[in-house]
Coordinates of C-alpha atoms in Angstrom, one line a residue:
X170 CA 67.3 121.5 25.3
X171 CA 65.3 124.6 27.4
X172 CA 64.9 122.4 31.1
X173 CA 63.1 123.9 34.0
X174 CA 64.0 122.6 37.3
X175 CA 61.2 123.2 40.7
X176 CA 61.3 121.0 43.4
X177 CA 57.8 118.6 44.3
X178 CA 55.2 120.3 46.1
X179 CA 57.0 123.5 47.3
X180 CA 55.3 126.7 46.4
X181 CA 55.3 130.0 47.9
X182 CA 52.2 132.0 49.4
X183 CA 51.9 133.0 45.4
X184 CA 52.5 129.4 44.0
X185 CA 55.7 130.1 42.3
X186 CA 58.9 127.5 43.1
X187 CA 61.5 128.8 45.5
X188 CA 65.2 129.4 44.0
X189 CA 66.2 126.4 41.5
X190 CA 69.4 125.0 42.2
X191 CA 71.4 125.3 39.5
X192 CA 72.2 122.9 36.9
X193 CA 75.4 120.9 37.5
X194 CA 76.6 120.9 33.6
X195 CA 79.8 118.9 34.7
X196 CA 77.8 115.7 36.3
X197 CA 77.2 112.8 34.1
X198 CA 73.1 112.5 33.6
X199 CA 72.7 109.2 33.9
X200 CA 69.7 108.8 36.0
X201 CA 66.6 109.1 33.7
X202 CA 63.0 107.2 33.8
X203 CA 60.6 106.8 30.8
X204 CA 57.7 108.3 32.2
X205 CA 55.3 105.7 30.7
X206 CA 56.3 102.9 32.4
X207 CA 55.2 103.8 36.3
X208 CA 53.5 107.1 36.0
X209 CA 50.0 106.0 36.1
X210 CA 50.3 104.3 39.3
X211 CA 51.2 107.3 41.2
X212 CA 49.4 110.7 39.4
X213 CA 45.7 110.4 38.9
X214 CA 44.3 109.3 35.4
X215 CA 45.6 111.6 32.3
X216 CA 43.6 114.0 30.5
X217 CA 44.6 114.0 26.9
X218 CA 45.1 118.1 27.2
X219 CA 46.8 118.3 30.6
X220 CA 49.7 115.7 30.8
X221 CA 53.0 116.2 32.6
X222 CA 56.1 114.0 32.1
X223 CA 57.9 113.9 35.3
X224 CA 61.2 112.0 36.4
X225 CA 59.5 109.1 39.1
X226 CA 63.3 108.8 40.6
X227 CA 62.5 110.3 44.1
X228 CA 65.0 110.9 47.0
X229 CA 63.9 108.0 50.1
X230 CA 63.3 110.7 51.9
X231 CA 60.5 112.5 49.9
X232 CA 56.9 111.3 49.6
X233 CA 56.3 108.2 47.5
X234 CA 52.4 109.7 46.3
X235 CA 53.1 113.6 45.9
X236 CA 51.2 114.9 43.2
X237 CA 51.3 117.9 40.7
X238 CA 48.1 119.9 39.8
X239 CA 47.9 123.4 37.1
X240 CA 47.9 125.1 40.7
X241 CA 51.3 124.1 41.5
X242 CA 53.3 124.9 38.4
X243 CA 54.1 128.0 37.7
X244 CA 52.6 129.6 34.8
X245 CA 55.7 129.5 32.8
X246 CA 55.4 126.2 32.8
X247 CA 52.1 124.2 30.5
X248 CA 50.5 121.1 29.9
X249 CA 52.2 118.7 27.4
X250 CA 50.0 117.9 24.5
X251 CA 49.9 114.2 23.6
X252 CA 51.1 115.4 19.9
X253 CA 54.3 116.9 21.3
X254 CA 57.6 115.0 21.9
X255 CA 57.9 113.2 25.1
X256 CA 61.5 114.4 26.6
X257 CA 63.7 112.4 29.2
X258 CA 63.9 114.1 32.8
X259 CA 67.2 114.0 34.8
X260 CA 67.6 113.9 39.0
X261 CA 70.6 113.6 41.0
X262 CA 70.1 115.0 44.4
X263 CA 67.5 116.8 44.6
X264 CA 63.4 116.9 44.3
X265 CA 61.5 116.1 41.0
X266 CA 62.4 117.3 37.8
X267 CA 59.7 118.3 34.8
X268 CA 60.6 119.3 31.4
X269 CA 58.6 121.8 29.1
X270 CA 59.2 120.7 25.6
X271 CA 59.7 122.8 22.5
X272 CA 56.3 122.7 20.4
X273 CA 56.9 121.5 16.9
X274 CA 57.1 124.4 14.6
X275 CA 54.0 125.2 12.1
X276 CA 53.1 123.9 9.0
X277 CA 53.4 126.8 6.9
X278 CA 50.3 127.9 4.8
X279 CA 51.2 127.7 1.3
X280 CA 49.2 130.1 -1.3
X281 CA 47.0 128.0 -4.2
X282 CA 48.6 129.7 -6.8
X283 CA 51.8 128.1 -5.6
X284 CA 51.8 124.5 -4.5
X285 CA 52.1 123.2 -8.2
X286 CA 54.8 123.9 -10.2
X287 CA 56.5 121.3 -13.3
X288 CA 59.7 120.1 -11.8
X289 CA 61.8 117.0 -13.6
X290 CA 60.4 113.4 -13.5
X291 CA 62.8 111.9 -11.0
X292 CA 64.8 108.5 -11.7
X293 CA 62.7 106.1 -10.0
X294 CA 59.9 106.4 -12.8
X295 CA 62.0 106.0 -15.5
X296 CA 61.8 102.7 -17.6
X297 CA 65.1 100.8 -18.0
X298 CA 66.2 98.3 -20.6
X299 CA 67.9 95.8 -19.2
X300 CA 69.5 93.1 -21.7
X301 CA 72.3 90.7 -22.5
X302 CA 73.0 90.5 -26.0
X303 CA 75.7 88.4 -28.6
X304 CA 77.8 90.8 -30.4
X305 CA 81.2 90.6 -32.2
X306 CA 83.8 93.7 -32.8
X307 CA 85.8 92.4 -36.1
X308 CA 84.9 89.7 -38.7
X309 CA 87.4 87.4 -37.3
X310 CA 87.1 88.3 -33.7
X311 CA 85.1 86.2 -31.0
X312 CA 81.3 86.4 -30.5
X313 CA 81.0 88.2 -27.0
X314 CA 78.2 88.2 -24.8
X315 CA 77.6 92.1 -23.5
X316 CA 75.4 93.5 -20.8
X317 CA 73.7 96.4 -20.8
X318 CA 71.3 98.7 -19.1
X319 CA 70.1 101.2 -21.2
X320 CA 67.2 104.4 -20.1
X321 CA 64.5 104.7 -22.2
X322 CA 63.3 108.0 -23.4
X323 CA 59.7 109.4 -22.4
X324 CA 59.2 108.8 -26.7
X325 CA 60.6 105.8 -26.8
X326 CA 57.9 104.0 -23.5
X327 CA 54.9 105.7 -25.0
X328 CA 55.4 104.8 -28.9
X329 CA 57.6 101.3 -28.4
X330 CA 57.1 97.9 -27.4
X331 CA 59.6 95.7 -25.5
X332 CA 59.6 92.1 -26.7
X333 CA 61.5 89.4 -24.4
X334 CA 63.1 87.6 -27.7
X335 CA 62.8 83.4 -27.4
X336 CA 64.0 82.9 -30.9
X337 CA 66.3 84.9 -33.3
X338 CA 66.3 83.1 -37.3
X339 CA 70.1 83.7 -39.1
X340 CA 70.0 84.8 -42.4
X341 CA 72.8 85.6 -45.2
X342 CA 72.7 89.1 -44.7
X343 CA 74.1 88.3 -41.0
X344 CA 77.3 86.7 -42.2
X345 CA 77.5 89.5 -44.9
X346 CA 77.5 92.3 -42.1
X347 CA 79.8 90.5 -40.3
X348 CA 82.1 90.0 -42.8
X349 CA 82.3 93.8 -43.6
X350 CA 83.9 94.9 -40.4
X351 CA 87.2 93.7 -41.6
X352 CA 89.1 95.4 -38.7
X353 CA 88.4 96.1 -35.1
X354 CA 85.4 98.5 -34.2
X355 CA 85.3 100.3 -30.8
X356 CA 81.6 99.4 -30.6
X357 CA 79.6 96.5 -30.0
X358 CA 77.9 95.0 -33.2
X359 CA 74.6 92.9 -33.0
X360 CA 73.1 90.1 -34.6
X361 CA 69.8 88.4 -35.8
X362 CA 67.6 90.5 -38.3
X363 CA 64.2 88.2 -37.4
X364 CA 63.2 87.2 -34.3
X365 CA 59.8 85.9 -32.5
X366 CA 59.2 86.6 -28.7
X367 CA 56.4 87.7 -26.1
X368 CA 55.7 91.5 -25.5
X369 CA 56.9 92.6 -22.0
X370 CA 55.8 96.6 -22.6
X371 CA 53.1 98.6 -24.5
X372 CA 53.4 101.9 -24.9
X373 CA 50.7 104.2 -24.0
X374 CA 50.1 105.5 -27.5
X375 CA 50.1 101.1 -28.8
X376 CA 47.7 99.8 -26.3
X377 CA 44.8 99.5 -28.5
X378 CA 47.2 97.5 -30.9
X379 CA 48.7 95.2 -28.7
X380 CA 48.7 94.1 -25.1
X381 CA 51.2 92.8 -22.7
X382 CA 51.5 88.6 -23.2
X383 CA 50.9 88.8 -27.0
X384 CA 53.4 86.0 -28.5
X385 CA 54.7 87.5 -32.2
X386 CA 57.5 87.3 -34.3
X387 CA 58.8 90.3 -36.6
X388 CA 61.7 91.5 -38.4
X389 CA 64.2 94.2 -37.1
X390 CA 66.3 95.5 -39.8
X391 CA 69.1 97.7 -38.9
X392 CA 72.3 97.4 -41.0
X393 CA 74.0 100.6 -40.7
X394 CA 73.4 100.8 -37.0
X395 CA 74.9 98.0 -35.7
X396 CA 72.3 96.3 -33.8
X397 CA 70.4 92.7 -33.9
X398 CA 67.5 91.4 -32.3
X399 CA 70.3 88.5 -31.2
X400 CA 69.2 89.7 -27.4
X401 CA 67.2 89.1 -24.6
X402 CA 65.0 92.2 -25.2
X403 CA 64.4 94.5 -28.6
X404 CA 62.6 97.8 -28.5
X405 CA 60.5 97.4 -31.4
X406 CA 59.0 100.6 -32.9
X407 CA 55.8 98.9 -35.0
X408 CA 55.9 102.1 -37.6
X409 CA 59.5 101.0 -38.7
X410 CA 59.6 97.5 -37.5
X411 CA 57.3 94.7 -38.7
X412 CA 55.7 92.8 -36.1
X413 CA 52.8 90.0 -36.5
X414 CA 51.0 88.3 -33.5
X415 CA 52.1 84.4 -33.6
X416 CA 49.4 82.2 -34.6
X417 CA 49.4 79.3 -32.0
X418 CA 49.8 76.8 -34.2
X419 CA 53.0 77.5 -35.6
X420 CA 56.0 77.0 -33.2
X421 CA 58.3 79.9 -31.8
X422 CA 61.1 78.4 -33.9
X423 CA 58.8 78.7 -37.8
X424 CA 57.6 82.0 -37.0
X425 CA 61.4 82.8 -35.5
X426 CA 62.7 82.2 -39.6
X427 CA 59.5 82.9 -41.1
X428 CA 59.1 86.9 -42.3
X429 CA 62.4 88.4 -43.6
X430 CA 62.8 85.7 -46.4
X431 CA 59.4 85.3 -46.9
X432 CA 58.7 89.2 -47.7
X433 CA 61.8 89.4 -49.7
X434 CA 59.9 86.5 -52.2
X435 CA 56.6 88.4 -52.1
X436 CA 58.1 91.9 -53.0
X437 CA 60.2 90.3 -55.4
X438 CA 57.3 88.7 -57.2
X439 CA 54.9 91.1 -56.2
X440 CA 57.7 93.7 -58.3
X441 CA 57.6 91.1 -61.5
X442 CA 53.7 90.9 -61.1
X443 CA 53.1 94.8 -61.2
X444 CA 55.2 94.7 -64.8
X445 CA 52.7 92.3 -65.9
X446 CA 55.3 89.3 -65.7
X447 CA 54.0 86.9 -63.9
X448 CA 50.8 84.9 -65.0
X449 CA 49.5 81.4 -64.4
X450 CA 51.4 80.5 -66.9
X451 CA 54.4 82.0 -67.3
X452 CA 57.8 79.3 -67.1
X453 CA 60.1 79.9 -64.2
X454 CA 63.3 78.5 -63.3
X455 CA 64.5 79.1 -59.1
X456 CA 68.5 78.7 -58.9
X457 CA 68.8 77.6 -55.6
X458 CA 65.5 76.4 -54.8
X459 CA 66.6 74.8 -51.2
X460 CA 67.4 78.2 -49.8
X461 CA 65.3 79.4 -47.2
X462 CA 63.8 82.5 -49.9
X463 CA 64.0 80.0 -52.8
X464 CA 61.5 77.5 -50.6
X465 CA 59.4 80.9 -49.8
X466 CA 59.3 81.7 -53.8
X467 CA 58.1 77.9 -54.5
X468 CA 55.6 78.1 -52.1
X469 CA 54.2 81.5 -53.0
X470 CA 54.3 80.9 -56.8
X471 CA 52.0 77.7 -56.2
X472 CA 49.5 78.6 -53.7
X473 CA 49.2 82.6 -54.1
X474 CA 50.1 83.1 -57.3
X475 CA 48.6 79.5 -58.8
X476 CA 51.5 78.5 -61.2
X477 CA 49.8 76.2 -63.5
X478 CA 53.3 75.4 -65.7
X479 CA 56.3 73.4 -64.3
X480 CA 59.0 75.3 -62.4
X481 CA 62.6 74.4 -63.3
X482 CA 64.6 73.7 -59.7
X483 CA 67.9 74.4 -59.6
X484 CA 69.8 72.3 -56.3
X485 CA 72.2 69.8 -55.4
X486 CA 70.7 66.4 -55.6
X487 CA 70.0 66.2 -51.9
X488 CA 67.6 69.0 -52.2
X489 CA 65.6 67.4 -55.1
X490 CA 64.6 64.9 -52.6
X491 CA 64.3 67.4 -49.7
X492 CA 61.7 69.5 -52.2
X493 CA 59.9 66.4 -53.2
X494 CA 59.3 65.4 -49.7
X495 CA 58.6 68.7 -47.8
X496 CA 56.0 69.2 -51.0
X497 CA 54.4 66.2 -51.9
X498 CA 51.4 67.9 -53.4
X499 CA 53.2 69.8 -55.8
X500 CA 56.4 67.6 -56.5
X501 CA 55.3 66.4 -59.4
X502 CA 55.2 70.0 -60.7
X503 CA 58.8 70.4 -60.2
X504 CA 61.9 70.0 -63.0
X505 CA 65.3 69.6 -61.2
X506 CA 68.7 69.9 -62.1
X507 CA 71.5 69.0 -60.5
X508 CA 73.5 72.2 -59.9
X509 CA 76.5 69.7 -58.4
X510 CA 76.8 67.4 -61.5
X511 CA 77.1 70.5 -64.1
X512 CA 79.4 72.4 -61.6
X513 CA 77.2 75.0 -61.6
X514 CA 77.0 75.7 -65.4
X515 CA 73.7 75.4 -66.2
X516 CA 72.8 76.7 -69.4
X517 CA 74.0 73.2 -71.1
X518 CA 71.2 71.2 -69.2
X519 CA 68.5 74.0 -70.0
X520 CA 69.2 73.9 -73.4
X521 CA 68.7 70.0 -73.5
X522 CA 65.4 70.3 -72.0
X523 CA 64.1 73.4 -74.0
X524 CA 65.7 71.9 -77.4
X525 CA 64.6 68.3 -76.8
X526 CA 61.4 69.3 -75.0
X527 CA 62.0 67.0 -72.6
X528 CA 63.2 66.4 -69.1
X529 CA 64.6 63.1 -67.3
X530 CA 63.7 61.9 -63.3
X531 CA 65.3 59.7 -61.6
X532 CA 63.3 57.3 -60.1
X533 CA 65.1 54.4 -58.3
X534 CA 67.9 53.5 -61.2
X535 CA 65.6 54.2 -64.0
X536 CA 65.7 57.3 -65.9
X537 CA 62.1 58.2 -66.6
X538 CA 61.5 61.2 -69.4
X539 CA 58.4 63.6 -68.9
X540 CA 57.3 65.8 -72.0
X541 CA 58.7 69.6 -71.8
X542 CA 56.8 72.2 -74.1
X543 CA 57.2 75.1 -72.3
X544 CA 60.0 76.5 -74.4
X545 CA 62.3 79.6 -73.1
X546 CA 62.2 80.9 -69.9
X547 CA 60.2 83.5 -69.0
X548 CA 60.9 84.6 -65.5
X549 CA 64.5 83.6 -63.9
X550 CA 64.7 84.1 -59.8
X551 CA 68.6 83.4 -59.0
X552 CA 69.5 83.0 -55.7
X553 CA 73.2 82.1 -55.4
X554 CA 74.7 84.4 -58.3
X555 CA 76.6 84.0 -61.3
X556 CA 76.8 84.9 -64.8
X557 CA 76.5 81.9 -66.7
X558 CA 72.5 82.3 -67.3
X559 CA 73.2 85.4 -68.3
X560 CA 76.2 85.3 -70.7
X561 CA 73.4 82.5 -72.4
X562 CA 70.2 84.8 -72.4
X563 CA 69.4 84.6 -76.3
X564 CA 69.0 81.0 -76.0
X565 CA 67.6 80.7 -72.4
X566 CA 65.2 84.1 -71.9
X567 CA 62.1 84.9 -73.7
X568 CA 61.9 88.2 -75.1
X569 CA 60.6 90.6 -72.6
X570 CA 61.6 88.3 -69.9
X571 CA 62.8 88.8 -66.8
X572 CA 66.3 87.9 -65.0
X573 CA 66.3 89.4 -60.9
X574 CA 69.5 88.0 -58.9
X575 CA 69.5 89.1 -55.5
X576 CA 72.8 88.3 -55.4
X577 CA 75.2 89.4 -58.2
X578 CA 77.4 88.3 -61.2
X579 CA 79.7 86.2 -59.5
X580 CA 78.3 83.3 -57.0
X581 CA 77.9 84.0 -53.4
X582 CA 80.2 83.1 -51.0
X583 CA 79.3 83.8 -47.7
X584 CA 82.5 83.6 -46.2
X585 CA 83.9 86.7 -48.4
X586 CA 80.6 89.0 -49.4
X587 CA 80.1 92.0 -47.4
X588 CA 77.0 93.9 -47.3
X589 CA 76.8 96.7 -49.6
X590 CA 79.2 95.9 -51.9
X591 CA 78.9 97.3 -55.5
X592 CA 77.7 95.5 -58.5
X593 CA 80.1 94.9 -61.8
X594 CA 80.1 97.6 -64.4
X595 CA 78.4 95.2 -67.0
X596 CA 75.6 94.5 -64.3
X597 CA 75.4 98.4 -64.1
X598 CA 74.9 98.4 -67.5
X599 CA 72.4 95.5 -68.2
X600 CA 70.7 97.3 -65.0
X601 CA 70.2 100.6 -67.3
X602 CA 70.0 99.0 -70.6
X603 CA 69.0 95.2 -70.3
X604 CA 65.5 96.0 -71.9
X605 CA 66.8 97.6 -74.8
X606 CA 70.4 95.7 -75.6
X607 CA 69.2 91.9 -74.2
X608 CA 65.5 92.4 -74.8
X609 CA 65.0 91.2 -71.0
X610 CA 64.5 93.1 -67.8
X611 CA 67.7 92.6 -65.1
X612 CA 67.0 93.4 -61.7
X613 CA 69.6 92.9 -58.8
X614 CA 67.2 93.2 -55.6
X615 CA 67.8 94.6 -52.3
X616 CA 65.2 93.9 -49.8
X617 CA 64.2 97.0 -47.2
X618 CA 61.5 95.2 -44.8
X619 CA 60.8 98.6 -43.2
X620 CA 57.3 98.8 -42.3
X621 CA 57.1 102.7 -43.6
X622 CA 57.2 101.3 -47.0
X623 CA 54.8 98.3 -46.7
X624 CA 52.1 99.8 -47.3
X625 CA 52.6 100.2 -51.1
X626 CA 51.6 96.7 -51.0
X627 CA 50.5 95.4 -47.7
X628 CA 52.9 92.9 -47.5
X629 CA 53.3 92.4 -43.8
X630 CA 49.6 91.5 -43.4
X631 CA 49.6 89.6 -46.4
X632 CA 52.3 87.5 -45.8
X633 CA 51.5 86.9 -41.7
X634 CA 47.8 85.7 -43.8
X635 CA 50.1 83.5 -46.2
X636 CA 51.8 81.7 -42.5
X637 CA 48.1 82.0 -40.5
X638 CA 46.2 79.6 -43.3
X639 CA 49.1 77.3 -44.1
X640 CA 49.9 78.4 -47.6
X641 CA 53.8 79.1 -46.6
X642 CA 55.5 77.9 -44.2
X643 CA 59.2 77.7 -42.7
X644 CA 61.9 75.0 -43.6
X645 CA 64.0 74.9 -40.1
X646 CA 67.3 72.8 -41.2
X647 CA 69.0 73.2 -37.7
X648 CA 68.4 74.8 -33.9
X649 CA 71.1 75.7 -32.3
X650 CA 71.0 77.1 -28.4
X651 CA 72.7 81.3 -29.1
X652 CA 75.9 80.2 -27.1
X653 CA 76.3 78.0 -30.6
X654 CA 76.4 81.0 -32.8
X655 CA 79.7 80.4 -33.7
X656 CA 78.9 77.2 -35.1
X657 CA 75.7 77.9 -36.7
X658 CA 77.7 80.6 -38.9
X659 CA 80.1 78.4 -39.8
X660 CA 77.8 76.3 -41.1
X661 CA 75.6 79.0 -42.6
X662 CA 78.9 79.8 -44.4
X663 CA 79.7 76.4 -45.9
X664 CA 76.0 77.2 -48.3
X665 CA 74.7 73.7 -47.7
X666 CA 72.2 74.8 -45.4
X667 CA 68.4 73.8 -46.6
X668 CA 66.2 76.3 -44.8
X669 CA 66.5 78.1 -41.8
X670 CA 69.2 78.2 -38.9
X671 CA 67.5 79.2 -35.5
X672 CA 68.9 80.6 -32.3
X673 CA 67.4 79.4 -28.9
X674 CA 67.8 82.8 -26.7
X675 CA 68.3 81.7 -23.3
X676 CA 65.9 83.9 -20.5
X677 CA 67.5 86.6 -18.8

């Protein structure tokens, strides 16, 4: 620090200080004085441009009101201005001490046609996903949870949405993913495919879409990547995802289970409609009617597609009574057979009602018979798989019929199937040549809910119009809380489940 040292009120003929003694470097400065505290009393008041700090520790022996004017300083020596740095002031021996402080150095003047310039966004505006998530590593390994905090790209805030997921609906395909990772993976892998949720982000470039608060539910599909919506938050992108605004009357659990199986029944009979199929009165048979998609199939085929014949049910007999009570207003619409009691061969019991034109229900211990004059089938939906229908067409199909399995030849088992896995060579063939060798149209569906190919056939906002007005809606079997995954896919594997399984995400 620069210090000038002059003693209090002694000046030569010309107003300069006599010789300074010099500064004793090797003493400890320890008597100082903060100017503000006593100064006032003693110098007259301050002018803002002429202030002087000076140390207020005087010797006994000198004069307890001595004062300092500009005529008594030497000219090296100038007022303090209030903006400057007040310094601290040592005396040992001697007379009065004032300091001259360094002036702050100048803001440098910066040319216009430089102070802007792009530089890099810096961290603290960058948006964060922060979630906790239920993933698995190996089909027989444990269900994990896994943290993590992920940076979003500048694409990814402006064209996504972040919903906070309250509900996640299991579905087949689930256990089938799972069960393909047969060994160990170094990654995490996700589940859930359908979820519903509030919306915690809106991207700049979605804002007239959506708005922060909206309740929805959607679908996110991404097999081969390894991810679920089985998580606390999803980044949804709406041009690949589909996502519907909740209707308030239906609970976060229905709309949670309500879209994946629901759009995989409208495409399917949306497909058998566009190849002129699928009329009021065409004659239908569902195998595995108490699934969640075989419950979304009934309920489509009598309230959007207004199915005037009966439709031919096949369940266990638990789920005749489940059907007749979830659907009283149709029930009496329905023909059921007992896929327990024929062990799952059911071409005998079709071929009694089509031969005999009749059918039996049981009502109470009584066997009541209804008339049946519908004749062959035209339209088969078969949920659960196998090739008995098949192997029987001639007797069973109408000519020019249709026979769409999303499953396969052989019956599903959900402890076993994997995702992806290839059809039989003879399923390959009646794929190819059904039409021409069997005089019937075979189909083995595989439902892609990506919203890029929706609008082929609007089915998104057709089917979140179908769930708005009441005309479907979701069977919830069982809620389970997510820690319970475990045991909701055991049971999901067991394929006694009558509707949906739904996972209660806990907030994070």
């Amino acid at each position: 620090m620069d210090e000038t040292y002059i003693k209090e009120n002694h000046t030569d003929s010309n107003n300069h200080p006599p010789n300074i003694p010099p500064r004793n470097m090797g003493r400890t400065l320890d008597n100082t004085v903060d100017l503000n505290d006593n100064a006032e009393s003693q110098f007259p008041p301050r002018d803002i441009e002429q202030t002087y700090d000076v140390d207020l520790n005087f010797d006994s022996n000198q004069p307890k009101n001595a004062q300092l004017n500009n005529n008594t300083l030497p000219n090296s020596i100038q007022p303090i201005n209030k903006d400057m740095t007040k310094q601290r002031i040592v005396d040992k021996d001697a007379a009065p001490m004032i300091v001259v402080p360094q002036s702050q150095p100048t803001t440098p003047v910066i040319p216009d046609n430089a102070k802007f310039r792009s530089v890099s966004t810096p961290d603290k505006y960058a948006k964060f996903l922060t979630t906790k998530s239920l993933v698995f590593r190996c089909k027989t390994g444990p269900l994990e949870f896994s943290y993590n905090d992920r940076k979003l790209s500048g694409r990814e805030t402006k064209n996504h949405l972040i919903v906070q997921v309250t509900y996640v609906g299991l579905n087949p395909v689930d256990k089938f993913i799972k069960n393909g990772y047969a060994t160990p993976t170094h990654g995490e892998i996700g589940l859930g495919r359908e979820y519903s949720g509030i919306i915690t982000h809106v991207g700049e470039n979605l804002d007239k879409d959506w708005k922060l608060g909206d309740e929805v539910y959607g679908i996110y599909y991404h097999p081969h990547l390894g991810v679920g919506c089985l998580t606390s938050s999803v980044l949804i992108d709406p041009k690949l995802d589909p996502i519907i605004l909740r209707p308030l009357h239906i609970t976060e659990q229905e709309a949670a289970g309500s879209l994946f199986c629901l759009g995989a029944a409208f495409n399917i009979l949306d497909k058998i409609k566009n190849k002129k199929k699928l009329t009021p009165g065409s004659n239908i048979l569902i195998i595995g009617g108490t699934s969640s998609i075989g419950m979304a199939a009934l309920q489509l085929l009598i309230n959007y597609y207004s199915i005037e014949t009966k439709i031919t049910i096949a369940t266990r007999a638990s789920g005749a009574a489940k059907l007749q009570k979830l659907f009283p207003s149709f029930a009496g619409q329905l023909v059921f057979i007992d896929y327990d009691s024929c062990k799952g061969k059911l071409t005998e019991p079709l071929k009694e009602i089509i031969q005999n034109e009749k059918y039996v229900v049981l009502q109470g211990d009584k066997r009541v018979e209804y008339p049946y004059n519908q004749g062959k089938l035209d339209i088969v939906l078969d949920f659960v798989g196998g090739y008995d229908v098949v192997q029987n067409s001639k007797t069973l199909i109408r000519k020019g019929g249709v026979y769409l399995t999303t499953v396969g030849d052989k019956v599903a088992n959900y402890k076993k199937d994997t995702f992806g896995s290839y059809d039989s060579a003879s399923a390959n063939t009646r794929k190819m040549f059904g039409s021409m060798l069997w005089s019937y149209s075979y189909i083995h569906y595989y439902f892609d809910p990506n919203a890029k190919t929706a609008s082929s056939n609007n089915w998104i906002a057709i089917c979140g119009d179908l769930i708005r007005n009441g005309s479907v809606r979701c069977i919830v079997d069982k809620e389970y809380n997510w820690a319970e995954t475990a045991d909701a896919l055991s049971y999901l594997s067991t394929q006694r489940a009558q509707g949906k399984l739904i996972l209660k995400v806990d907030k994070f």
